One Martini backbone bead per residue (centre of mass of N, CA, C, O) as a GRO file, in nm:
protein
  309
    1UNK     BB    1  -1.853   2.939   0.989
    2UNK     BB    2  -1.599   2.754   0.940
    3UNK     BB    3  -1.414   3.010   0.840
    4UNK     BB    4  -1.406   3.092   1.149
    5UNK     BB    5  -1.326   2.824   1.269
    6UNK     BB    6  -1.039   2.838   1.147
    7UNK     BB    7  -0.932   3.105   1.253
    8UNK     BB    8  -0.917   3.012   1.527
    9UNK     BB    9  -0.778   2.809   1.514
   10UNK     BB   10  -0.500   2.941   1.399
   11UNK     BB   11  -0.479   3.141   1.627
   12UNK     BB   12  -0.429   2.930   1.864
   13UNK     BB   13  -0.192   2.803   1.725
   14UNK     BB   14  -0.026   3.042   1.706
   15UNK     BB   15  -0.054   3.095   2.053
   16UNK     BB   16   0.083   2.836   2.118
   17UNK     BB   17   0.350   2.850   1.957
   18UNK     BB   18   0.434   3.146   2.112
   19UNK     BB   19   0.430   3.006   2.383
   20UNK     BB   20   0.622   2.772   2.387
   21UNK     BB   21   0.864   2.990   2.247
   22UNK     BB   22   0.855   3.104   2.541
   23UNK     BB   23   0.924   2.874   2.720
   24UNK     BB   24   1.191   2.765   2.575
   25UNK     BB   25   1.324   2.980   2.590
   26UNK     BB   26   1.357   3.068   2.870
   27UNK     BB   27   1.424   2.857   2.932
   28UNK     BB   28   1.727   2.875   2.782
   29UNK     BB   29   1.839   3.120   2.962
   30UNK     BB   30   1.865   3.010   3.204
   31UNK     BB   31   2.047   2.780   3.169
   32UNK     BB   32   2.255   2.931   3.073
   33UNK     BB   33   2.322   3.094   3.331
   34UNK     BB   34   2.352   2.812   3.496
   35UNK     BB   35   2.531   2.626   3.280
   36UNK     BB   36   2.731   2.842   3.089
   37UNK     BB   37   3.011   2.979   3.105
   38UNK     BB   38   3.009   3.151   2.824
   39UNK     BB   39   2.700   3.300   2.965
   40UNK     BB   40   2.753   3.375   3.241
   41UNK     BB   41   2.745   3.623   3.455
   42UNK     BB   42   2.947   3.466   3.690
   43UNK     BB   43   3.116   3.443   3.461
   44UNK     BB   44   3.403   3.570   3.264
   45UNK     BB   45   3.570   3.321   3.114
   46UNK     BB   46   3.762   3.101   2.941
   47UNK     BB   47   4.166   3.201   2.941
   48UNK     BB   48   4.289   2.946   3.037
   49UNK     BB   49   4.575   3.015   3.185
   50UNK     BB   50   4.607   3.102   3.518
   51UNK     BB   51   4.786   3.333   3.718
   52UNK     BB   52   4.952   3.450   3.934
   53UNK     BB   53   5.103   3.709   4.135
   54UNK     BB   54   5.443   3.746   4.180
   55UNK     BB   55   5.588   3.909   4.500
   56UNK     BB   56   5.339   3.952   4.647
   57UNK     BB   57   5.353   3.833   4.922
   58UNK     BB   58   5.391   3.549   5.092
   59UNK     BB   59   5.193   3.375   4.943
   60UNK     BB   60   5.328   3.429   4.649
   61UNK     BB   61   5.601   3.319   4.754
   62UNK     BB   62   5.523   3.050   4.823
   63UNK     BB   63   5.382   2.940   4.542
   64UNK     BB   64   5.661   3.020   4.338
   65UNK     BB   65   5.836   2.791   4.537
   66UNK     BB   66   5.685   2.546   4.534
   67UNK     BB   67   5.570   2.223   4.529
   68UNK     BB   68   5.456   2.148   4.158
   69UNK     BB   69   5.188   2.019   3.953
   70UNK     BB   70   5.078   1.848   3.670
   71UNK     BB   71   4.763   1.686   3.641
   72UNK     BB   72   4.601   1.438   3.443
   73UNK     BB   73   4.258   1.370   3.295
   74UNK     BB   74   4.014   1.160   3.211
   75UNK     BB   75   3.654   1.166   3.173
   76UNK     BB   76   3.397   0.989   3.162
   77UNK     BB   77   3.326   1.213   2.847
   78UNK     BB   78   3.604   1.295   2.750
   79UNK     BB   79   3.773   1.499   2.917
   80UNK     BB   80   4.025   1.725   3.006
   81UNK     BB   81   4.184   1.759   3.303
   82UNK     BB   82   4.298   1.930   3.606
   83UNK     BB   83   4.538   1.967   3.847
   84UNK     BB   84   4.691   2.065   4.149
   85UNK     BB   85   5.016   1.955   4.266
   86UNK     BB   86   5.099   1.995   4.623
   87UNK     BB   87   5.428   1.876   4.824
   88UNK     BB   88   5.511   1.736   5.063
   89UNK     BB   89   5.726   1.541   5.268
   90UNK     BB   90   5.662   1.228   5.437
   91UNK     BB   91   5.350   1.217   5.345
   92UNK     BB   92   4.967   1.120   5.347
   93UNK     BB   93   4.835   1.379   5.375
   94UNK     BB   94   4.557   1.495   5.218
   95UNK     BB   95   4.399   1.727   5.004
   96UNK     BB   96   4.101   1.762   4.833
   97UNK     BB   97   4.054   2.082   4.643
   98UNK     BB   98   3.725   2.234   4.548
   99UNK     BB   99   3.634   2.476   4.387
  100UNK     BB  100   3.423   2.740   4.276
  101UNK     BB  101   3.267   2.933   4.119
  102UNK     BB  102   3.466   3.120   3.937
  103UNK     BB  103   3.741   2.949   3.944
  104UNK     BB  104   4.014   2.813   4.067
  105UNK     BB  105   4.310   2.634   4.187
  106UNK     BB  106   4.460   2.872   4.228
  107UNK     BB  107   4.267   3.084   4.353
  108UNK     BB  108   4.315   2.915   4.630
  109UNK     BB  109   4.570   3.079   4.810
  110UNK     BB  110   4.473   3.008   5.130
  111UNK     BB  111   4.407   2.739   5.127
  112UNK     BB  112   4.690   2.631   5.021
  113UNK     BB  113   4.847   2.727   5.252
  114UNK     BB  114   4.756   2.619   5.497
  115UNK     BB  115   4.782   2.301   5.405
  116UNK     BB  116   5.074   2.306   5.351
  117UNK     BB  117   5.140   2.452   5.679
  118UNK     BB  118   4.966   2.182   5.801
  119UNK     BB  119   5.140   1.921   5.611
  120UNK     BB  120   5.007   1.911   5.317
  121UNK     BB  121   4.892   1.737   5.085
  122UNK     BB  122   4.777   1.861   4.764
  123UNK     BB  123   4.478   1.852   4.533
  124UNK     BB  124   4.364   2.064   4.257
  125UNK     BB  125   4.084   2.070   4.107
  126UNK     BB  126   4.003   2.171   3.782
  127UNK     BB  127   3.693   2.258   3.690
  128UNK     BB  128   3.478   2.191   3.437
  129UNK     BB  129   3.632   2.474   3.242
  130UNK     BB  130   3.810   2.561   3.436
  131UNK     BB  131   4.135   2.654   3.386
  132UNK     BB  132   4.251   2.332   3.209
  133UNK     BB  133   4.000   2.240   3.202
  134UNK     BB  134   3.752   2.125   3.013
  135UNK     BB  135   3.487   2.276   2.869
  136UNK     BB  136   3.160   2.457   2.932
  137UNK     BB  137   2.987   2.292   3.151
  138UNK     BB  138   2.785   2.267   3.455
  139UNK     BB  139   2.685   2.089   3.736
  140UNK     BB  140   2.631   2.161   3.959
  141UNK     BB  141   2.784   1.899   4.129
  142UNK     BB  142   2.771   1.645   3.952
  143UNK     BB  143   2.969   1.586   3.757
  144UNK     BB  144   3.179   1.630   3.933
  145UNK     BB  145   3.180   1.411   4.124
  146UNK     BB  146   3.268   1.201   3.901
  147UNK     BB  147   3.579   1.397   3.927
  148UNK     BB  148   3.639   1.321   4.204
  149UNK     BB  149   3.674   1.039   4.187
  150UNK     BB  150   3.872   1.037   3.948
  151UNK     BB  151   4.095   1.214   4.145
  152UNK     BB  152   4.123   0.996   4.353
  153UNK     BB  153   4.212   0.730   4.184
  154UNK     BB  154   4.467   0.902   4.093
  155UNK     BB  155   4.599   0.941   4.399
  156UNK     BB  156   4.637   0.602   4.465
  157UNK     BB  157   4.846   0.580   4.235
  158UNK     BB  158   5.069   0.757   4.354
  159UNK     BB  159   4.916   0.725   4.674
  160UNK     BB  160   4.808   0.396   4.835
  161UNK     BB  161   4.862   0.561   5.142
  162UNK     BB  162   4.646   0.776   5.126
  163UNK     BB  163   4.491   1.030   5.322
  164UNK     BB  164   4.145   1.193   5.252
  165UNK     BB  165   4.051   1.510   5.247
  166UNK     BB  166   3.761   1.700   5.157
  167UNK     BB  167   3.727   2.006   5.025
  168UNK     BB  168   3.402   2.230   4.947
  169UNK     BB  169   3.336   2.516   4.758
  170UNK     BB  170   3.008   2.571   4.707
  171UNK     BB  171   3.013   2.392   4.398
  172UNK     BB  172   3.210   2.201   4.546
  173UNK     BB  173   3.062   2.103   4.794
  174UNK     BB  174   2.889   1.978   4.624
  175UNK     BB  175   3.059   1.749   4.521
  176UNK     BB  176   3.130   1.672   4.755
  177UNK     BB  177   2.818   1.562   4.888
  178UNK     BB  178   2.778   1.367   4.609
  179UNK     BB  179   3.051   1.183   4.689
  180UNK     BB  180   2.971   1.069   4.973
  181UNK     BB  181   2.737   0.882   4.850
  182UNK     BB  182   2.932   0.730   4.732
  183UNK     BB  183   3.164   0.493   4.693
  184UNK     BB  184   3.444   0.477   4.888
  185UNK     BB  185   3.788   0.460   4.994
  186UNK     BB  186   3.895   0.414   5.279
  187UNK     BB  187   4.090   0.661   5.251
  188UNK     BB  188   3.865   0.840   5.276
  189UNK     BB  189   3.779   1.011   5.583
  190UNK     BB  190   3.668   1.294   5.492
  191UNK     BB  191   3.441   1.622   5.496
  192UNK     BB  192   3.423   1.954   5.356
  193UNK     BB  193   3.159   2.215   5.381
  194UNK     BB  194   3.143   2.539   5.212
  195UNK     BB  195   2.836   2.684   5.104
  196UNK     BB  196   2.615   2.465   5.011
  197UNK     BB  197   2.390   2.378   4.868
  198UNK     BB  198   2.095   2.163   4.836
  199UNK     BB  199   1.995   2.197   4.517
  200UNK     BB  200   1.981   2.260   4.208
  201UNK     BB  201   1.682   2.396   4.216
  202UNK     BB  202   1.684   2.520   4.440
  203UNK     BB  203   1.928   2.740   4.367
  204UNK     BB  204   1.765   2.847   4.068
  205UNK     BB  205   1.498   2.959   4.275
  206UNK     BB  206   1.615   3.121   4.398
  207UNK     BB  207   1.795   3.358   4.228
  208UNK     BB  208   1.492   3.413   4.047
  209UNK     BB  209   1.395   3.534   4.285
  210UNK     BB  210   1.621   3.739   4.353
  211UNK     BB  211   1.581   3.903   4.048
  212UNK     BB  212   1.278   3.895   3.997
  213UNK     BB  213   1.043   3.777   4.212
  214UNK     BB  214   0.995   3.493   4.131
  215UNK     BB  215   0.837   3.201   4.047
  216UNK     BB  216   0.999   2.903   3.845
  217UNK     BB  217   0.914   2.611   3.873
  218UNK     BB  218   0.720   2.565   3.556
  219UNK     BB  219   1.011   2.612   3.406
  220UNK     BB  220   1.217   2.350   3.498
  221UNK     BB  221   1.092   2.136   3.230
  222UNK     BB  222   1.266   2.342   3.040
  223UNK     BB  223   1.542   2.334   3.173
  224UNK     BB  224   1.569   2.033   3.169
  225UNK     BB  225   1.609   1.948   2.886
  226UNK     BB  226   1.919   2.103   2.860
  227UNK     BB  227   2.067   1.923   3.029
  228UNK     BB  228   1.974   1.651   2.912
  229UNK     BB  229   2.128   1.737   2.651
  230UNK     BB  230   2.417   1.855   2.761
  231UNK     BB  231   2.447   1.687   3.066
  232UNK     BB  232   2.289   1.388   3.081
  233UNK     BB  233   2.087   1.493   3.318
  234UNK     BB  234   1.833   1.496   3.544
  235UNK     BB  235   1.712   1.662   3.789
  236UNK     BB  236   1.493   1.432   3.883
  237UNK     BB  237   1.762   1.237   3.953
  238UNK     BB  238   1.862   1.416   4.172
  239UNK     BB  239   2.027   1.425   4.520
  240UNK     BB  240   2.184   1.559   4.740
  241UNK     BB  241   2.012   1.437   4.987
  242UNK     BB  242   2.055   1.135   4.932
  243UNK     BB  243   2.337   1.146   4.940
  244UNK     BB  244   2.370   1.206   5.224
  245UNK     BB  245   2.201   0.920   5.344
  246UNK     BB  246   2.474   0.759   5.208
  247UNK     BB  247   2.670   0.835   5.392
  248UNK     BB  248   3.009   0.760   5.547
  249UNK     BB  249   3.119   1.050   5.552
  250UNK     BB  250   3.285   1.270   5.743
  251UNK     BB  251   3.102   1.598   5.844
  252UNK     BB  252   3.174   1.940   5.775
  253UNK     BB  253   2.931   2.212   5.802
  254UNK     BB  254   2.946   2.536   5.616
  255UNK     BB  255   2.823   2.871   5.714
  256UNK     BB  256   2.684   3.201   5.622
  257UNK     BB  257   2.471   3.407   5.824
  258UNK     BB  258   2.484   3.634   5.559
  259UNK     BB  259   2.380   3.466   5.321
  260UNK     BB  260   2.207   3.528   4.994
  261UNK     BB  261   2.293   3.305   4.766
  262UNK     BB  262   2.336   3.080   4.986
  263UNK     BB  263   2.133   2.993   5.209
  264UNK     BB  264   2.163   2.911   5.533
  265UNK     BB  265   1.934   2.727   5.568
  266UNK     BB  266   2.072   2.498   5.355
  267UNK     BB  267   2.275   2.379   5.588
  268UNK     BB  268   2.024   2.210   5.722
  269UNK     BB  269   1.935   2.051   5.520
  270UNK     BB  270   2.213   1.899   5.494
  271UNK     BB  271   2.287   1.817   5.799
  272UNK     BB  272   2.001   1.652   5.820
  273UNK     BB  273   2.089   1.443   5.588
  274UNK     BB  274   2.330   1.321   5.729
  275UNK     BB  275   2.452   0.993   5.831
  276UNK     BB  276   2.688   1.060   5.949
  277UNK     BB  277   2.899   1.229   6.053
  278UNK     BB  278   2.883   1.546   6.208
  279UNK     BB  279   2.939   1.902   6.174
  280UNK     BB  280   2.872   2.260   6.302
  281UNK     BB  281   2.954   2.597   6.112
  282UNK     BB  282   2.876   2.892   6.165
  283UNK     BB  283   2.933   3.195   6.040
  284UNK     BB  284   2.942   3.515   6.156
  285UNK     BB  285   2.862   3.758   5.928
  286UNK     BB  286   2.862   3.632   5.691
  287UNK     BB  287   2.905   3.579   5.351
  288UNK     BB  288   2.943   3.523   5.038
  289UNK     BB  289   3.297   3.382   5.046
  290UNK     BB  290   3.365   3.499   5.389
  291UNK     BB  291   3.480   3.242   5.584
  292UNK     BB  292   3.765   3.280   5.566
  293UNK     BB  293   3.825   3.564   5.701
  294UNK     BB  294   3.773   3.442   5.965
  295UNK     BB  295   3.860   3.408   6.275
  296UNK     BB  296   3.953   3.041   6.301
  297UNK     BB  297   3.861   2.893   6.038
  298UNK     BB  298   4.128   2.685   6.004
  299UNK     BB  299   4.127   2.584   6.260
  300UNK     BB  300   3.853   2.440   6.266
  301UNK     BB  301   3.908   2.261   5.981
  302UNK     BB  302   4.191   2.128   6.089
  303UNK     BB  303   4.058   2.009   6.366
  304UNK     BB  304   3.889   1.812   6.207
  305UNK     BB  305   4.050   1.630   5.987
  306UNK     BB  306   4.240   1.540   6.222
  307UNK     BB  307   4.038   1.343   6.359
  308UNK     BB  308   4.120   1.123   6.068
  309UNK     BB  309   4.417   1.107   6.030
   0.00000   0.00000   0.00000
């Protein structure tokens, strides 16, 4: 009898055992999947530096022939980043544009155009891991809002006199809106956010259940443990939400209403979390990164910003 309660309990314990590290290994796959640039599947991979092509049509010819320079910074965790600056003269008048996930500053070249023939100087920093800054993980805007501040802060010491408008797409957006949430310098007047999550597990549960049909719920303190170890912040204690609610910095959320990377519903709850000034701009049929091509677009964005400038 006790021979048998012994195998019993060895039984117990190897099926715990391999339950424990089936459930280890899925929230590590997760993890890899939604934030290690070098193995996810929406990344291509990091390539050192992206170059445009240059002489095919009238953006590219402008952009090989613009002022631009290479700007770098050391991050909070010593990482080195990377920005485009692109000068207007006579002007003090910025954009900080933060590109989203899979891209870089290079790659963002209708903003860059835009805002450059609007009269703005641009600041565009690689996010890390991405373009010619150094890293490895994203952080879906929360590290990366760190690297934005201290890119606020670097561009203070260019010009100490600039008006600066953030900018931020996607993940980038996520960036900007975790950014409004802490203590900025008066110079910074306005932001605009188009196309952001509304929180970093919520776009991970959203994402599992569009590929797998799955709610994933269960396993995100599996997935917390490698954040936690790798990215060095819980889940459980960022919140885009929060941050929200201590803004104090005008801002513009944009949305395509036939988004479904990024659910259109989440542009409402990051807008009725902000407590600052604020408006809303749904672009009709638009999926997701496709609010740019509709006519209208940069006239609507470029004309709240002009209101703080």
């Amino acid at each position: 009898m006790a021979e048998k309660k012994h195998r019993l309990l060895k039984a117990a314990a190897v099926t715990a055992a391999a339950g424990a590290a089936a459930y280890a290994g899925t929230g590590y796959y997760i993890f890899r999947n939604a934030f290690d640039l070098l193995h996810s599947p929406e990344y291509a991979g990091k390539t050192g530096v992206k170059r445009l092509s240059t002489g095919i049509g009238e953006k590219n010819e402008w952009f090989a022939h613009c002022q631009r320079d290479d700007e770098f910074l050391d991050s909070y965790d010593g990482l080195k980043l990377h920005a485009l600056r692109i000068t207007n003269l006579d002007t003090h008048k910025w954009i900080i544009l933060q590109h989203g996930l899979c891209n870089y500053s290079g790659g963002m070249l209708d903003f860059l155009y835009e805002a450059d023939h609007r009269g703005y100087n641009i600041l565009a920093p690689d996010a890390r891991g991405c373009g010619m800054s150094e890293g490895r993980y994203t952080g879906l805007g929360w590290n990366e809002h760190y690297d934005l501040i201290s890119w606020i802060n670097h561009l203070l010491n260019i010009d100490p006199e600039a008006e600066i408008a953030l900018y931020g797409i996607n993940s980038g957006a996520a960036a900007v809106m975790n950014t409004t949430g802490d203590y900025l310098p008066a110079n910074v007047k306005c932001a605009v956010e188009d196309g952001g999550f509304s929180g970093i597990k919520e776009i991970i549960l959203h994402q599992i259940k569009e590929k797998c049909g799955a709610d994933a719920s269960l396993l995100l303190p599996s997935v917390d443990l490698y954040v936690r170890q790798f990215l060095h912040f819980s889940m459980n204690d960022v919140s885009l939400q929060r941050q929200l609610k201590q803004s104090v910095t005008p801002t513009l959320f944009v949305h395509g209403t036939e988004d479904e990377t990024v659910p259109a519903s989440m542009v409402f709850d990051n807008y009725y979390s902000c407590a600052a000034e604020k408006e809303l701009y749904t672009v009709e049929g638009c999926g997701f990164a496709e609010t740019y091509l509709q006519e209208g677009y940069f006239d609507t964005i470029f004309s709240f910003i002009a209101k703080y400038m």
